[in-house]
XYZ file of C-alpha atoms in Angstrom:
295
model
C 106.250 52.527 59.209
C 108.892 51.738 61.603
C 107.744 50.412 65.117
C 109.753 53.747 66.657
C 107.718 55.743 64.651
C 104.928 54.022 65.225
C 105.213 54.297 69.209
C 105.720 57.747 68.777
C 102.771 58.636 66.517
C 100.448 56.831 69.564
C 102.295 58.763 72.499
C 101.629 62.445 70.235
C 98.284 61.100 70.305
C 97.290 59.373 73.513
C 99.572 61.615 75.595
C 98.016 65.564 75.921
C 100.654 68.146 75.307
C 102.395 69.101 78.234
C 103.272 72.462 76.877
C 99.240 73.267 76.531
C 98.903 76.424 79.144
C 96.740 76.030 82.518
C 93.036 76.716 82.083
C 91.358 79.885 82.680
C 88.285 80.696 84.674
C 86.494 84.051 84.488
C 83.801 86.041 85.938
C 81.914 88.374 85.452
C 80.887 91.716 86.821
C 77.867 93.701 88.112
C 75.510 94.268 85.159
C 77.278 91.932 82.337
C 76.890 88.067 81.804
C 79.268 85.323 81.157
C 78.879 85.710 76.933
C 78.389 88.883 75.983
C 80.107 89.128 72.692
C 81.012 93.189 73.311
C 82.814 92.048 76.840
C 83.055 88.522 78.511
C 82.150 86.917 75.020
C 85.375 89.081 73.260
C 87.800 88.360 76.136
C 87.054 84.533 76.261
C 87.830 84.134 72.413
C 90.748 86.880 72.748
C 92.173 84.144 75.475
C 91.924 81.289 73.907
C 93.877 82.983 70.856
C 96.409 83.873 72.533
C 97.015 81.028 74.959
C 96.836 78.490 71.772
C 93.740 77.235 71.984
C 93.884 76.712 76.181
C 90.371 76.438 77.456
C 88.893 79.052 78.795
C 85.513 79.007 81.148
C 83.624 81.906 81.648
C 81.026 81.401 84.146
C 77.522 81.603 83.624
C 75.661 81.791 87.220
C 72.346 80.166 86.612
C 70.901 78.349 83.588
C 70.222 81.099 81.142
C 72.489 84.813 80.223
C 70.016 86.667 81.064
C 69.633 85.153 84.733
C 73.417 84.715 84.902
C 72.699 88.872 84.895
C 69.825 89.022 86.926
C 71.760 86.933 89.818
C 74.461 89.710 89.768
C 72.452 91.490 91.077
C 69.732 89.338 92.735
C 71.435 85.705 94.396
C 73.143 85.566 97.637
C 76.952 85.572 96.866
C 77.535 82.578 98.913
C 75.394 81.006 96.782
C 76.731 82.217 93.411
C 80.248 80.698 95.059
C 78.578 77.380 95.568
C 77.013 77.077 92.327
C 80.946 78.037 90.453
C 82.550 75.505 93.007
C 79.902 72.848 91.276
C 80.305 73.581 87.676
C 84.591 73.733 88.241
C 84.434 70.544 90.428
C 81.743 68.568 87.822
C 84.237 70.118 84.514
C 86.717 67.706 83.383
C 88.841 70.356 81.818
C 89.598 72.376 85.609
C 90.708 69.100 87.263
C 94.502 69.520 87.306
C 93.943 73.449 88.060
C 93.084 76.520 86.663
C 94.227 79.926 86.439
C 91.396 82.637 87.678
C 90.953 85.793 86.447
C 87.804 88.230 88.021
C 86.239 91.405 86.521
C 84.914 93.852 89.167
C 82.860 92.164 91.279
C 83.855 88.716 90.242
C 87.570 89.559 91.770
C 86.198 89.399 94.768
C 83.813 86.523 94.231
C 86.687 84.616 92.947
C 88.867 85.268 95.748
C 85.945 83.839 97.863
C 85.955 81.348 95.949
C 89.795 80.465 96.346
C 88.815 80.495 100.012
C 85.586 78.237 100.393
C 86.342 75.738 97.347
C 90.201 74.470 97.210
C 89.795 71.729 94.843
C 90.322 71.948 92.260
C 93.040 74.412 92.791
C 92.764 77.492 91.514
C 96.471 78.829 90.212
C 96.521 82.385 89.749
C 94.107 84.907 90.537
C 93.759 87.829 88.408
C 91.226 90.663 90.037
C 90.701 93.482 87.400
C 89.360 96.127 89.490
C 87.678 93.953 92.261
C 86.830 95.296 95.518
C 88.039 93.567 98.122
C 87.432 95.519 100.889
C 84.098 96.356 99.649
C 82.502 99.553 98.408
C 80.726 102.920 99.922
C 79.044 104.021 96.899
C 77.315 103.383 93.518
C 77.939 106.247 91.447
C 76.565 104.310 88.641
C 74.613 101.270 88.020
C 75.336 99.720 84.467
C 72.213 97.245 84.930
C 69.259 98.408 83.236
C 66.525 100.428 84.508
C 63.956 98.324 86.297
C 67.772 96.357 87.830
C 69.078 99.520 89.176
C 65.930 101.300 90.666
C 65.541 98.212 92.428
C 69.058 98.251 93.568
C 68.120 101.826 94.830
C 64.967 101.082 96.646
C 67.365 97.762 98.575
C 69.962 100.368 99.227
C 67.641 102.548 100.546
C 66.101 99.698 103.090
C 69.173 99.786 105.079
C 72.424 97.920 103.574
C 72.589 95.800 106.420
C 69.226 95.041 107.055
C 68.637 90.957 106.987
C 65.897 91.685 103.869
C 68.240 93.386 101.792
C 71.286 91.260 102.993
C 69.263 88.398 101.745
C 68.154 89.886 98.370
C 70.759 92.502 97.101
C 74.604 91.410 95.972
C 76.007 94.568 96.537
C 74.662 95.428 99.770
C 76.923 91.728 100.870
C 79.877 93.815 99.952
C 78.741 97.362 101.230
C 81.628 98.381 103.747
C 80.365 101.322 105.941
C 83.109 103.190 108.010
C 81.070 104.962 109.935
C 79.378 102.068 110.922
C 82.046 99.794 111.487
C 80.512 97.623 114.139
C 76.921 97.504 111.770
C 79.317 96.100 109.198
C 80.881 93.269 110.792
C 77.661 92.182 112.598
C 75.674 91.780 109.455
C 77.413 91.983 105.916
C 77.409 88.612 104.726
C 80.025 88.581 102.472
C 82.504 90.776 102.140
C 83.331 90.805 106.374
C 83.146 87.079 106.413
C 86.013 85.785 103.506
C 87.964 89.155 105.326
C 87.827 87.213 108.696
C 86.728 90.660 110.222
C 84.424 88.770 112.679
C 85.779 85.451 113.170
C 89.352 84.130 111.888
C 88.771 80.971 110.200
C 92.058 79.598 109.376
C 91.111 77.190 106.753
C 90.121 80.311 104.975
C 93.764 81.617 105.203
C 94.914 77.900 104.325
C 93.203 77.872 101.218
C 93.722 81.369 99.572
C 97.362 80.648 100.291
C 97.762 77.544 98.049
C 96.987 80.261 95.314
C 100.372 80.601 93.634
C 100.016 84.234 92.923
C 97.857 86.819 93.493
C 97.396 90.231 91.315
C 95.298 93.151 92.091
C 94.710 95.685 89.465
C 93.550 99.213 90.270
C 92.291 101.795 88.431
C 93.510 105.158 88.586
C 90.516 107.259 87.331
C 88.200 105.039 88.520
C 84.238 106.929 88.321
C 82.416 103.114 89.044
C 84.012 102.130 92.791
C 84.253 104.063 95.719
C 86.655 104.271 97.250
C 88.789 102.860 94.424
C 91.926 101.836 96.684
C 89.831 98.535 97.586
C 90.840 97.258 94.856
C 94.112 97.346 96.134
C 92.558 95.916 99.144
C 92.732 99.757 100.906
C 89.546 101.192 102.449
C 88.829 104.332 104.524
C 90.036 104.714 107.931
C 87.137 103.913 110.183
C 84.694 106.288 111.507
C 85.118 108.112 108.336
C 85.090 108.595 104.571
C 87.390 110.819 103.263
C 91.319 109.717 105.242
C 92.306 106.047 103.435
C 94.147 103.241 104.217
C 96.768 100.898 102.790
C 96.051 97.087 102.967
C 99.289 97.179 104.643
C 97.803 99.537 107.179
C 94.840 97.470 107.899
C 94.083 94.921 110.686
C 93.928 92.169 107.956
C 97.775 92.857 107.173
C 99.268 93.303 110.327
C 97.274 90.290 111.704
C 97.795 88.552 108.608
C 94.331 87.002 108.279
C 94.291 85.923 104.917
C 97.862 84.995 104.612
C 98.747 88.555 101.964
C 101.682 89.505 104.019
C 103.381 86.004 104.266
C 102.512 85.661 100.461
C 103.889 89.472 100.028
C 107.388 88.558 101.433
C 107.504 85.115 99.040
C 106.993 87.605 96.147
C 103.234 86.024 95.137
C 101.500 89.661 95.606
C 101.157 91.975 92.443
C 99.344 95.653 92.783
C 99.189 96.989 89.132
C 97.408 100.001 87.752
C 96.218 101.569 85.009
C 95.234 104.994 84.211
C 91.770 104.769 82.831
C 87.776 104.449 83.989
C 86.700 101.301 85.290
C 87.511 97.982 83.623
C 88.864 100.072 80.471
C 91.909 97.750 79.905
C 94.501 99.040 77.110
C 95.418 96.347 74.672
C 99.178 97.153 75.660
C 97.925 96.069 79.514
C 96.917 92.827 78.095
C 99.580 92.220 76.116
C 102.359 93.420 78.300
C 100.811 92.271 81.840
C 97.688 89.828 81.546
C 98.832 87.487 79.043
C 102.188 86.977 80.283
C 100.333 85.823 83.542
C 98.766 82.956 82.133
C 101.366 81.896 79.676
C 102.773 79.344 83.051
């Protein structure tokens, strides 16, 4: 063997391939864990086959599946954020970056994410039917029985009481219009990483180092109400039937989180498709998702 050809047979293998594509993170959403073969578990390996072999993460929130379920449900959203900012910091694989790419709830968890935990830097974000301006209503609960009568009995409590603020997930993203005030005071989550309280700008800094943002909606949506927030829309307050653009809202024209600067530097996507909750067409993936990651 030649020394040339010897060099070059070290560099193939000391030096990683530079054409590999950027990590992806996902998560989860209400009801479903990080490996569920029929959902999370089928997208991770459909991923990895069609991004060569790229790594994929899909988060597992706790140290079992079935409390990775439980704490959709159960564990303060802050702290699901804080545990994912630990297992991406501590995972070699995420340290140069990573694409993220949210389903229902997760969109929005991500996107919190992007905001509290900049390093390392999350890429893309992807947010399959998150809501990002929250939700007023659970037509359906796909948790099992014992889960969702719980969830009931919270929701029942008072969304914005500090017990079930403390206890139930979904009551940190409950948005009430015709409570607007109730809202902001005491939701935990969802107000908070929308600066509708207090602007905090490094907040704005951070989910602006994302390269690109995409929000996908859908159409005939029977799981989110109302489902324009997860185009970032929402009802006008003291109401719930008029709605609202994101570019309509207070978050927009005041550009809290950055969206409209991002907007005009051609980083925002709003997709949609016509179909129930988190049913994604093959084409979809093929002709939208994929392309996304392949950076």
């Amino acid at each position: 063997m030649t020394r040339l050809a010897l060099l070059v047979l070290i560099a193939c293998v000391l030096v990683p391939n530079i054409a590999a594509h950027t990590p992806v993170v996902l998560w989860h959403g209400m009801g479903d864990s990080c490996c569920n073969p029929l959902s999370m578990g089928s997208v991770k390996k459909m991923l990895e086959k069609e991004l060569d072999g790229a790594y994929v993460l899909s988060l597992m929130i706790g140290d079992s599946i079935a409390s990775d379920t439980t704490n959709g449900f159960f564990m303060d959203v802050n702290e699901q954020i804080d545990f994912a900012c630990n297992v991406i910091q501590k995972d070699a694989n995420l340290q140069n970056g990573y694409n993220a790419m949210g389903f229902s709830q997760g969109g929005q968890f991500l996107r919190g994410l992007a905001q509290k935990c900049p390093q390392p830097p999350m890429k893309q974000l992807i947010s399959v039917g998150g809501q990002h301006q929250g939700v007023y209503g659970f037509p359906h609960c796909p948790g099992s029985w014992f889960i969702c009568k719980e969830v009931d009995k919270l929701l029942d409590l008072g969304a914005y009481t500090d017990y079930v603020q403390n206890h139930l997930v979904q009551a940190q993203y409950w948005h009430d219009p015709l409570n607007e005030e109730k809202y902001r005071k005491h939701s935990k989550f969802i107000a908070d990483v929308n600066q509708e309280v207090t602007v905090n700008p490094t907040y704005k800094q951070n989910l602006m180092r994302v390269s690109n943002i995409t929000f996908i909606m859908f159409n005939k949506d029977t799981m989110v109400i109302p489902k324009e927030s997860e185009w970032f829309g929402f009802y006008k307050p003291g109401q719930a039937k008029e709605l609202m653009t994101l570019q309509e809202s207070d978050i927009w024209k005041q550009d809290k989180l950055g969206l409209r600067e991002m907007d005009s530097q051609g980083r925002l996507s709003f997709l949609k498709i016509e179909a129930d909750h988190l049913r994604v067409p093959e084409a979809f993936w093929t002709d939208e998702i994929i392309p996304r990651l392949k950076d």
